PDB file of C-alpha atoms and ligand atoms in Angstrom:
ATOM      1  CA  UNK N  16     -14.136  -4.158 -23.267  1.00  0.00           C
ATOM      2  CA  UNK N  17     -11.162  -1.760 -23.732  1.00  0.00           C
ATOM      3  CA  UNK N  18      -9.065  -0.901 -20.553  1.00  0.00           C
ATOM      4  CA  UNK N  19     -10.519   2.219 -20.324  1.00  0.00           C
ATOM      5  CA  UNK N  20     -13.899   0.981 -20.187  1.00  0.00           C
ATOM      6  CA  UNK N  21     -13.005  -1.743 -17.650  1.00  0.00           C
ATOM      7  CA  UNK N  22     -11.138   1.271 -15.437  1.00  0.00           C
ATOM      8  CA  UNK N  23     -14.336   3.022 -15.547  1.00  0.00           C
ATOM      9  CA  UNK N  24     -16.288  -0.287 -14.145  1.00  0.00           C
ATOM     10  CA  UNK N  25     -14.258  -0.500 -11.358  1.00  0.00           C
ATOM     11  CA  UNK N  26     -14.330   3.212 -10.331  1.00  0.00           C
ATOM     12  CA  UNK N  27     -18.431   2.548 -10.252  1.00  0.00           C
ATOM     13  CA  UNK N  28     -17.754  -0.661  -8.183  1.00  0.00           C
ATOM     14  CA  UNK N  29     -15.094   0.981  -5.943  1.00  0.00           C
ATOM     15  CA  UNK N  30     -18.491   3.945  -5.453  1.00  0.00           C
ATOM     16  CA  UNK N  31     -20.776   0.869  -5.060  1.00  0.00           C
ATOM     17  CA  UNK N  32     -18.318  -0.508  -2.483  1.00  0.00           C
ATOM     18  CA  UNK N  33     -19.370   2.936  -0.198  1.00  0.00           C
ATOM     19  CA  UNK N  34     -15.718   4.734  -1.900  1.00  0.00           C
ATOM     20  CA  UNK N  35     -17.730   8.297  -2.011  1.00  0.00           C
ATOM     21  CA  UNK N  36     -14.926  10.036  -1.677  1.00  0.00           C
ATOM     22  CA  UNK N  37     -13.842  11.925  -5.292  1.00  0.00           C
ATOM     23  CA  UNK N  38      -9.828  12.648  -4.110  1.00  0.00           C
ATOM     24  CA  UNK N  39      -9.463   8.814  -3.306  1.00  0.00           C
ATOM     25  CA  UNK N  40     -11.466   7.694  -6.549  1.00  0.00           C
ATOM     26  CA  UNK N  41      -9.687  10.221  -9.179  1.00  0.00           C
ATOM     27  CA  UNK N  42      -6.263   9.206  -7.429  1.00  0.00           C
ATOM     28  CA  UNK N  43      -7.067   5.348  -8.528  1.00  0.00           C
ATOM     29  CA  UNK N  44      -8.393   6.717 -11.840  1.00  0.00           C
ATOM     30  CA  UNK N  45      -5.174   8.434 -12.806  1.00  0.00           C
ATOM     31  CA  UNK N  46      -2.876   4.798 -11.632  1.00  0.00           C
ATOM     32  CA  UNK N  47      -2.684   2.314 -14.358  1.00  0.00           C
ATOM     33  CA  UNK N  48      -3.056  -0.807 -12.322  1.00  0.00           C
ATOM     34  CA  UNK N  49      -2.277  -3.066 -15.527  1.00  0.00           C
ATOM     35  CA  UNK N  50       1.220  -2.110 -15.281  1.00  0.00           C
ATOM     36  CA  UNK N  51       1.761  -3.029 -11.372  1.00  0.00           C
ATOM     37  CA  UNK N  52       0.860  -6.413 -12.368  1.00  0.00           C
ATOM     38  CA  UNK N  53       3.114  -8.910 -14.197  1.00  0.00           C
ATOM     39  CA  UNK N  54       2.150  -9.162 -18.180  1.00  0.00           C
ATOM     40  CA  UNK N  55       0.179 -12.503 -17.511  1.00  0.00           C
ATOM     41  CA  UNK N  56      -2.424 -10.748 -15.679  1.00  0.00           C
ATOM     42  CA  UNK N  57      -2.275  -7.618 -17.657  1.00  0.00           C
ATOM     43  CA  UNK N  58      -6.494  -8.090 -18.972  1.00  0.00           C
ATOM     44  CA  UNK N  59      -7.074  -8.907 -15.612  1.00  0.00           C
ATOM     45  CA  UNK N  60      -5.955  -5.553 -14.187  1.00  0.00           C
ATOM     46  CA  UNK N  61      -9.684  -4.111 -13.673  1.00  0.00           C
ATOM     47  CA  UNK N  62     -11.099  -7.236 -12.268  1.00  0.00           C
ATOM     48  CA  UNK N  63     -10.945  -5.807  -8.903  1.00  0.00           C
ATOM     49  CA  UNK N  64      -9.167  -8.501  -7.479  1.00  0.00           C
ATOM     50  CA  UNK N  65      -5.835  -9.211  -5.799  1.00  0.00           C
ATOM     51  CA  UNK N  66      -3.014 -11.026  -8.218  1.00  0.00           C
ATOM     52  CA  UNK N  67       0.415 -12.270  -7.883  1.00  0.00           C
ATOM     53  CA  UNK N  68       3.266 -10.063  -8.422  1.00  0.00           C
ATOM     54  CA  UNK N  69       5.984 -12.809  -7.920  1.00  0.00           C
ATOM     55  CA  UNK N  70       7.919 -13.793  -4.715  1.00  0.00           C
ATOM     56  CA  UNK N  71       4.224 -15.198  -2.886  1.00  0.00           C
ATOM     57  CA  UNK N  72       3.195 -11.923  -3.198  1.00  0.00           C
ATOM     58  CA  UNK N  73      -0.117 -10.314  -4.218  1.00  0.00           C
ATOM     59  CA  UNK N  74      -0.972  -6.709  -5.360  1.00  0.00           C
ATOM     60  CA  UNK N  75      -4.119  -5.766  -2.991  1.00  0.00           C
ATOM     61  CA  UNK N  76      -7.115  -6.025  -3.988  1.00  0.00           C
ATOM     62  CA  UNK N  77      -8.241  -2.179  -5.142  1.00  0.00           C
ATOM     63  CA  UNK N  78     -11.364  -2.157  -2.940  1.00  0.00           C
ATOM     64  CA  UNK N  79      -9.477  -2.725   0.216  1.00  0.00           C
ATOM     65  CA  UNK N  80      -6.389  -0.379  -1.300  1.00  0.00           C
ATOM     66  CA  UNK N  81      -9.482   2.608  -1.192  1.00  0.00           C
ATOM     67  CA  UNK N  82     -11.253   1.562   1.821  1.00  0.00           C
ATOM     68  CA  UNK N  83      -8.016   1.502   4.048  1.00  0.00           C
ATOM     69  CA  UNK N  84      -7.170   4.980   2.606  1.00  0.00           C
ATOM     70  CA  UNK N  85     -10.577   6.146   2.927  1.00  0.00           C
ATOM     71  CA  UNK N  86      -9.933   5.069   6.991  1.00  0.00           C
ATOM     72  CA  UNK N  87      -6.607   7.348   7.166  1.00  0.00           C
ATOM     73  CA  UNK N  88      -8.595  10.590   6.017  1.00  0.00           C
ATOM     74  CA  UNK N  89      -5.668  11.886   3.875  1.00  0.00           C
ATOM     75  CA  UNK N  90      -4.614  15.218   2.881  1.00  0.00           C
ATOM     76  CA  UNK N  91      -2.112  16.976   0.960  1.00  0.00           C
ATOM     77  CA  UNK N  92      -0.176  18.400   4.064  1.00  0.00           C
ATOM     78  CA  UNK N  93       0.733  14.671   5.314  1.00  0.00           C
ATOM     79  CA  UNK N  94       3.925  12.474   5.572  1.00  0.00           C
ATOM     80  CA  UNK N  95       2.753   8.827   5.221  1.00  0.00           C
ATOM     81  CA  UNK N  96       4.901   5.495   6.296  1.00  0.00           C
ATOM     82  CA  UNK N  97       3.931   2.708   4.042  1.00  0.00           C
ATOM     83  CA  UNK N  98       4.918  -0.540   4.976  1.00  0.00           C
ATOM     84  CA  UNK N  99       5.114  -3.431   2.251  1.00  0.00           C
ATOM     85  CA  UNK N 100       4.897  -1.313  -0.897  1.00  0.00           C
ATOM     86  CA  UNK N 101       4.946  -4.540  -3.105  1.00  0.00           C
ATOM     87  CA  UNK N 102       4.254  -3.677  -6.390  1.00  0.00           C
ATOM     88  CA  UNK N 103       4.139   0.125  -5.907  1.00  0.00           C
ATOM     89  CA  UNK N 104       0.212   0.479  -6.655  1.00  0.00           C
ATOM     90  CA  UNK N 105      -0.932   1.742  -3.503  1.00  0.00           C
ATOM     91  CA  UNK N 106       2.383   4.134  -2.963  1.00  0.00           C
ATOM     92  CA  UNK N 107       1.245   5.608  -6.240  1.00  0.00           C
ATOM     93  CA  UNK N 108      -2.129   6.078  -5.357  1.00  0.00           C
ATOM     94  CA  UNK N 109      -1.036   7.639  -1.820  1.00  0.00           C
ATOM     95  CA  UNK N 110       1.693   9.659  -3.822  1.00  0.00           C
ATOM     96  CA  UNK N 111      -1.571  11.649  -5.577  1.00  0.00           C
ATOM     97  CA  UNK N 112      -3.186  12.613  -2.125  1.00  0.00           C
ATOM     98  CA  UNK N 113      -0.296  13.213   0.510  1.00  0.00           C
ATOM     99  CA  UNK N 114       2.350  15.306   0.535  1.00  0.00           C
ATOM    100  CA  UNK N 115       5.019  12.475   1.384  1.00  0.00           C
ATOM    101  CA  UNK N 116       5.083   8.985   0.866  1.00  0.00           C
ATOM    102  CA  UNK N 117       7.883   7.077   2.473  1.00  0.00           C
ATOM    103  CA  UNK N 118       7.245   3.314   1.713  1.00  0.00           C
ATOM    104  CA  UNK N 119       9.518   0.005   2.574  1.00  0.00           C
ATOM    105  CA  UNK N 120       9.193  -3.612   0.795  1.00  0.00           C
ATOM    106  CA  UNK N 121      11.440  -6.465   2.078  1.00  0.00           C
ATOM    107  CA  UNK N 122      11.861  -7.818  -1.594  1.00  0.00           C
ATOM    108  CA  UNK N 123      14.434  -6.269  -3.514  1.00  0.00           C
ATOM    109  CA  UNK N 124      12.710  -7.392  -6.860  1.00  0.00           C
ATOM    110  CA  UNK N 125       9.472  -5.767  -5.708  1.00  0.00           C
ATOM    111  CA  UNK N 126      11.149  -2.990  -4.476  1.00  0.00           C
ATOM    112  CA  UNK N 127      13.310  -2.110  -7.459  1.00  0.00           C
ATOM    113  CA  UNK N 128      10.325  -2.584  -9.616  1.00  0.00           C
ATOM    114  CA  UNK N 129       8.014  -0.567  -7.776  1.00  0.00           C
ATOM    115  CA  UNK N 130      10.672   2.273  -7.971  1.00  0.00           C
ATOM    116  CA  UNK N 131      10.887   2.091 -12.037  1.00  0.00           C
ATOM    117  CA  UNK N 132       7.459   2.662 -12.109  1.00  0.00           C
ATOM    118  CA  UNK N 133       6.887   5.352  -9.873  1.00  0.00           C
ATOM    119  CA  UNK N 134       9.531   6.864 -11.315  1.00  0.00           C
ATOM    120  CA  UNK N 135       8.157   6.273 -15.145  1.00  0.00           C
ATOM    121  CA  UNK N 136       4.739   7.509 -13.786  1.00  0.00           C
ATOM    122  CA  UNK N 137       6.648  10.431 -12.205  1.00  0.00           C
ATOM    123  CA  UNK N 138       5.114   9.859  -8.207  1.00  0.00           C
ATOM    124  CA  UNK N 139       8.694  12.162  -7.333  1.00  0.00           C
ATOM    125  CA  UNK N 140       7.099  12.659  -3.608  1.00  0.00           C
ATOM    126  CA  UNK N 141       7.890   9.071  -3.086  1.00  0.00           C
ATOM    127  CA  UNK N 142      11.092   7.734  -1.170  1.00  0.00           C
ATOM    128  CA  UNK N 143      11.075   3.976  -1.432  1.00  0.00           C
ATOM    129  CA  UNK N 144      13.284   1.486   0.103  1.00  0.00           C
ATOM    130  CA  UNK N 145      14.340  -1.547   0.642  1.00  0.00           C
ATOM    131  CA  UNK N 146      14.141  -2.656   4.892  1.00  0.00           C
ATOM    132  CA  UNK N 147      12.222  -4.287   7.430  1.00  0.00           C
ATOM    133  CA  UNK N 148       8.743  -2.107   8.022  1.00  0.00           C
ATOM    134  CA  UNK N 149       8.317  -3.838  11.594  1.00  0.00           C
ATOM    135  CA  UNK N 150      10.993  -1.475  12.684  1.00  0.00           C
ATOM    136  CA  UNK N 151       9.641   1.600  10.736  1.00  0.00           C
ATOM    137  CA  UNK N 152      11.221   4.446   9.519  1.00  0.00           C
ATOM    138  CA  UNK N 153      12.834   6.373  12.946  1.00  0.00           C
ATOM    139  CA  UNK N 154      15.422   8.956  10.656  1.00  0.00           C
ATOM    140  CA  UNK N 155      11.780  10.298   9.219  1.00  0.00           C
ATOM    141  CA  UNK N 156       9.438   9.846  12.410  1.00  0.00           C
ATOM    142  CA  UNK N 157       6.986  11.018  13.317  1.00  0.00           C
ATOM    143  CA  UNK N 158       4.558   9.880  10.661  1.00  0.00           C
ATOM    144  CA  UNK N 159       1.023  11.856  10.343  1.00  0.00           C
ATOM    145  CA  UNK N 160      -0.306   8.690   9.230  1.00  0.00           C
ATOM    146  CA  UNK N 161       0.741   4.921   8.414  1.00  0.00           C
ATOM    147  CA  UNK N 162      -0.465   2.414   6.403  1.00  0.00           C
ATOM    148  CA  UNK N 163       0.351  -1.471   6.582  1.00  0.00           C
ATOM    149  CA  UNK N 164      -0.095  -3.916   3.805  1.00  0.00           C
ATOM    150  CA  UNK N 165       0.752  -7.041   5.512  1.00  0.00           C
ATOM    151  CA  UNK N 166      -0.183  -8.846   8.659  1.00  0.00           C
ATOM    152  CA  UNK N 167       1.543  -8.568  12.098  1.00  0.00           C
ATOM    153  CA  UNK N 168      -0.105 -10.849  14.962  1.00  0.00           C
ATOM    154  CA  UNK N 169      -0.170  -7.312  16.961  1.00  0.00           C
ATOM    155  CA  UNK N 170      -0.137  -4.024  16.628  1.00  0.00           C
ATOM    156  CA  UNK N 171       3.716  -3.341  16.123  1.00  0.00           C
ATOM    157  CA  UNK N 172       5.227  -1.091  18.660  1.00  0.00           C
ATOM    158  CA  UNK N 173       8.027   0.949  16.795  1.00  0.00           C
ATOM    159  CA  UNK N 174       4.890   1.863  14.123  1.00  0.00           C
ATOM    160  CA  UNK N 175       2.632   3.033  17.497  1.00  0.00           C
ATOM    161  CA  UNK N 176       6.314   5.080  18.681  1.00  0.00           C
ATOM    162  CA  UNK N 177       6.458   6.962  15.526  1.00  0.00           C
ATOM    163  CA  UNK N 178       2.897   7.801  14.756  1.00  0.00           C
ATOM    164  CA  UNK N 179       2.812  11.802  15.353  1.00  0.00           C
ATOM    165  CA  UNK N 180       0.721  13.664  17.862  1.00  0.00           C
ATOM    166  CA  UNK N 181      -3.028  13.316  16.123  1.00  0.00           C
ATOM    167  CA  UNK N 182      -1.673  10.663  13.610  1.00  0.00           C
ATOM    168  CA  UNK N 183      -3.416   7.346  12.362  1.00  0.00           C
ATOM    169  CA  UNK N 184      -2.374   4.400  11.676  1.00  0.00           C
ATOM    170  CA  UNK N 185      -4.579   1.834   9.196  1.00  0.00           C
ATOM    171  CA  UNK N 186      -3.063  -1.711   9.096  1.00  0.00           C
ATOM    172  CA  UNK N 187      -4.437  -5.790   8.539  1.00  0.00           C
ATOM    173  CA  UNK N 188      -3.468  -7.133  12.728  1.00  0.00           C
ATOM    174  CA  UNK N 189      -3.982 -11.232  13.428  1.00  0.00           C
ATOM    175  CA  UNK N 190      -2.415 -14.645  12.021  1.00  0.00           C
ATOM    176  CA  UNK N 191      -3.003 -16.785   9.059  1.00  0.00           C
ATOM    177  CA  UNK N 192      -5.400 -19.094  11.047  1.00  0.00           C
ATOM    178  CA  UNK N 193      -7.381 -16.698  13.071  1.00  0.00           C
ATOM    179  CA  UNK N 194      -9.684 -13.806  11.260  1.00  0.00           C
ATOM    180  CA  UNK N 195      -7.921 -10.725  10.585  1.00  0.00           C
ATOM    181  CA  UNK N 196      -8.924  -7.493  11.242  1.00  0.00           C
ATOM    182  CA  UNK N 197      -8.196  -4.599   9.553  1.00  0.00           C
ATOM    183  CA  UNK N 198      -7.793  -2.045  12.570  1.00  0.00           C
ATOM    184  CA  UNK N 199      -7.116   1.909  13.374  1.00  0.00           C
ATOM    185  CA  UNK N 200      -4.886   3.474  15.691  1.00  0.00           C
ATOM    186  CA  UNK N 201      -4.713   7.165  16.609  1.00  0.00           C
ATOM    187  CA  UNK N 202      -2.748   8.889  18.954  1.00  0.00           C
ATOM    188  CA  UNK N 203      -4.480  11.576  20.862  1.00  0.00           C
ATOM    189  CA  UNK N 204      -2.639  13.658  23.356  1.00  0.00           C
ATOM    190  CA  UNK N 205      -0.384  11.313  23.856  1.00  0.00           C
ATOM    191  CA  UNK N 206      -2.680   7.866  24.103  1.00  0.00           C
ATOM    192  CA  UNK N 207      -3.343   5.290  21.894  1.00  0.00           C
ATOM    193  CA  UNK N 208      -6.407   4.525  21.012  1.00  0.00           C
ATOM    194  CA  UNK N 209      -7.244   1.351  18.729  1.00  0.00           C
ATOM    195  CA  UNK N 210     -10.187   0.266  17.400  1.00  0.00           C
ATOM    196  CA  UNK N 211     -11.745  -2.700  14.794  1.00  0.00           C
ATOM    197  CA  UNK N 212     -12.811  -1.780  11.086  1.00  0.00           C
ATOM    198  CA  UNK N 213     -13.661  -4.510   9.681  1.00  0.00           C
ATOM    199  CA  UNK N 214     -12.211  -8.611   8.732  1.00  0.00           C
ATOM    200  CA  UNK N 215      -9.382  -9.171   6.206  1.00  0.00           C
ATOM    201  CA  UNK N 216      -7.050 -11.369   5.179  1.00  0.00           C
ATOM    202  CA  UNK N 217      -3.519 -10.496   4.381  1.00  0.00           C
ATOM    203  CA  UNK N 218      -0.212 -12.141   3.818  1.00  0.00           C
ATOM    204  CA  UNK N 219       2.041 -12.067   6.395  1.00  0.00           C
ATOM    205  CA  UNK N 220       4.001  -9.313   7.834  1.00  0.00           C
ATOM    206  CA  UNK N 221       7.197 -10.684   7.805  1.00  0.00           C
ATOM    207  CA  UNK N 222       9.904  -9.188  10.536  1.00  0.00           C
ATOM    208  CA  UNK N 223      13.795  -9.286  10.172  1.00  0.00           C
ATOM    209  CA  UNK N 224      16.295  -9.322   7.263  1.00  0.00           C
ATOM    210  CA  UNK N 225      15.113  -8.129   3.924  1.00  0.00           C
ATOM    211  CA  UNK N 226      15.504 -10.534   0.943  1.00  0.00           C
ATOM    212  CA  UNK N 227      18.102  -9.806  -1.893  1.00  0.00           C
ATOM    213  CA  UNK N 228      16.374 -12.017  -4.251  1.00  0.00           C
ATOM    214  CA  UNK N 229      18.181 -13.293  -7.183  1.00  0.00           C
ATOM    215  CA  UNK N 230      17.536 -11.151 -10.187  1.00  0.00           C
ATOM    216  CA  UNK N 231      14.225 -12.538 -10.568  1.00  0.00           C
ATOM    217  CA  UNK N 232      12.697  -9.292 -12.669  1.00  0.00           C
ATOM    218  CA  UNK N 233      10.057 -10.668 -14.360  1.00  0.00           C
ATOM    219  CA  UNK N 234       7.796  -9.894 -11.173  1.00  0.00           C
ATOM    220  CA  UNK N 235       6.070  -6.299 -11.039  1.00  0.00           C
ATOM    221  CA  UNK N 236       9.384  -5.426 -11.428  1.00  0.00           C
ATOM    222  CA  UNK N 237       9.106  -6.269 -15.567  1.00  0.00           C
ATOM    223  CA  UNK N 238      10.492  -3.060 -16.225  1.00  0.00           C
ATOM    224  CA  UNK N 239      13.267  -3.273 -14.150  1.00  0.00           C
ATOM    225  CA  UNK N 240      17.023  -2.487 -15.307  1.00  0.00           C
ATOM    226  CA  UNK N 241      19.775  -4.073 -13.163  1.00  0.00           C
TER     227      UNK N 241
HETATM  228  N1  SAH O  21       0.210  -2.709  -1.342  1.00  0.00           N
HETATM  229  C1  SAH O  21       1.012  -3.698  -2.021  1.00  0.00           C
HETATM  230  C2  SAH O  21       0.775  -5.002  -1.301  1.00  0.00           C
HETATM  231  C3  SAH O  21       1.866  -5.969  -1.422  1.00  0.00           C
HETATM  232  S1  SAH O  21       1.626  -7.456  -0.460  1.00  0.00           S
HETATM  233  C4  SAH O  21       0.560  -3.761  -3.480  1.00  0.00           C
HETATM  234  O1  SAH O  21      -0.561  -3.343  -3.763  1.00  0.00           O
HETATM  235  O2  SAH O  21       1.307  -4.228  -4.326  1.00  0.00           O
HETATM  236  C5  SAH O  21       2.496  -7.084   1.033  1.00  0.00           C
HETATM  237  C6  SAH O  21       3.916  -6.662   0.870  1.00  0.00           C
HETATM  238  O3  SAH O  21       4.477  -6.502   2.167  1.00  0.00           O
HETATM  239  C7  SAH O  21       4.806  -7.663   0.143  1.00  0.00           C
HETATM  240  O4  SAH O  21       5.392  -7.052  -0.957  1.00  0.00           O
HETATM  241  C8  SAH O  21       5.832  -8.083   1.202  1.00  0.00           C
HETATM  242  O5  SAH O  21       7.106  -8.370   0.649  1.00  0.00           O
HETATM  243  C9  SAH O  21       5.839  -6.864   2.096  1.00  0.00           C
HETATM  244  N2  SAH O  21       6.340  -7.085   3.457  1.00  0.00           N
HETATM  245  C10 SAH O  21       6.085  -8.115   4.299  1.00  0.00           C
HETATM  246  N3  SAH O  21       6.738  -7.945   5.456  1.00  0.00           N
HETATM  247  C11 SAH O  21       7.417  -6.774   5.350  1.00  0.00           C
HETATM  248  C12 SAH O  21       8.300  -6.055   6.233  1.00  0.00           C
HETATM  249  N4  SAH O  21       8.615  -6.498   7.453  1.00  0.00           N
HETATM  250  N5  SAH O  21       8.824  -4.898   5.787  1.00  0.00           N
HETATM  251  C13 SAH O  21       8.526  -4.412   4.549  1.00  0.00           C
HETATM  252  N6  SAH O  21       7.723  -5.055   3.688  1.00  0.00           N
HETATM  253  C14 SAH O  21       7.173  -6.215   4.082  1.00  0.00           C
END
């Protein structure tokens, strides 16, 4: 099967999946996936499943990717937070329906390679960088909406603090050993109210310094000049 023709497969699972909406399924039509993923895995791109972009790391798995943006109810008028960008997939596909993505990683390798590719796919409403998500993004806060790719054990605070009035907040809360769930919070007129979507299992949200790395580009990051 040519690329193409897998793409297309996986749009029809992603509608099978309950992904109805068009915006959210034309925005992962137009991202090539194959080149968020290291060239190992490049005819593996379409399989719908999560793979390893280096440093433990996985890319998500595009089903989830859709279904957590289909929970934020997205826009063109909104500034999004991403936290844990990885390999830039998901910042691309949130690039096509918001107005704003601002998006940290903790790996510099992921980081700088998720920038080259944005870049070479031309996403220029992204700001990428490299920090610790747990303590979001206060210089651009509020956020209309913010979406976390990796675990916390609870909902982090400084994410609640900078969610705007009416905003929502989509991200994977629990630990390795108990059952995730992937959960929403919105703040309306000033309270927060959280509730259960449904059970995941993410990698863990990992709080404090970023890592430098060592140089190690042959991650995502294969096209990355340093
Ligand atoms: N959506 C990404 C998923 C990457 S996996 C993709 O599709 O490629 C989760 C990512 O969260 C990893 O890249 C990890 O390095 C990052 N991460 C974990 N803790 C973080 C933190 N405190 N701040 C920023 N990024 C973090």
């Amino acid at each position: 099967m040519t690329q193409d023709a897998q793409k297309i497969r996986l749009i029809l699972e992603l509608r099978q999946a309950g992904i109805i909406d068009t915006e959210i399924l034309s925005a992962m039509e137009k991202v090539p996936r194959e080149r968020f993923v290291p060239h190992a895995f490049e005819d593996r791109a379409y399989d719908g499943i999560a793979l390893p972009i280096g440093h433990g790391q996985t890319i998500s798995q595009p089903v989830v990717v859709a279904k957590m943006i289909m929970a934020l109810n997205l826009n063109d008028r909104i500034k999004i937070l991403e936290v844990g960008a990885g390999s830039g997939y998901q910042t691309a596909i949130l690039s096509y329906l918001c107005r704003r993505v601002y998006a940290i990683e903790r790996h510099r390798d992921l980081l700088i390679g998720a920038q080259n590719l944005l870049d070479e796919i031309r996403r220029y409403n992204v700001t990428a960088v490299l920090g610790d998500g747990t303590l979001g993004w206060p210089d651009q806060a509020p956020f209309e909406r913010i979406i976390v790719s990796a675990a916390a054990p609870e909902i982090p605070e400084n994410l609640t603090n900078q969610l705007a009035e009416g905003g929502v907040m989509v991200l994977p809360v629990g630990d390795q050993r108990r059952d995730q769930m992937i959960m929403r919070v919105i703040r309306r007129e000033g309270v927060i109210h959280t509730e259960n979507l449904w059970p995941v299992r993410f990698l863990p949200l990992v709080p404090g310094r970023p890592e430098e790395d060592n140089g190690n580009v042959e991650t995502s990051g294969r096209f990355a000049k340093r």
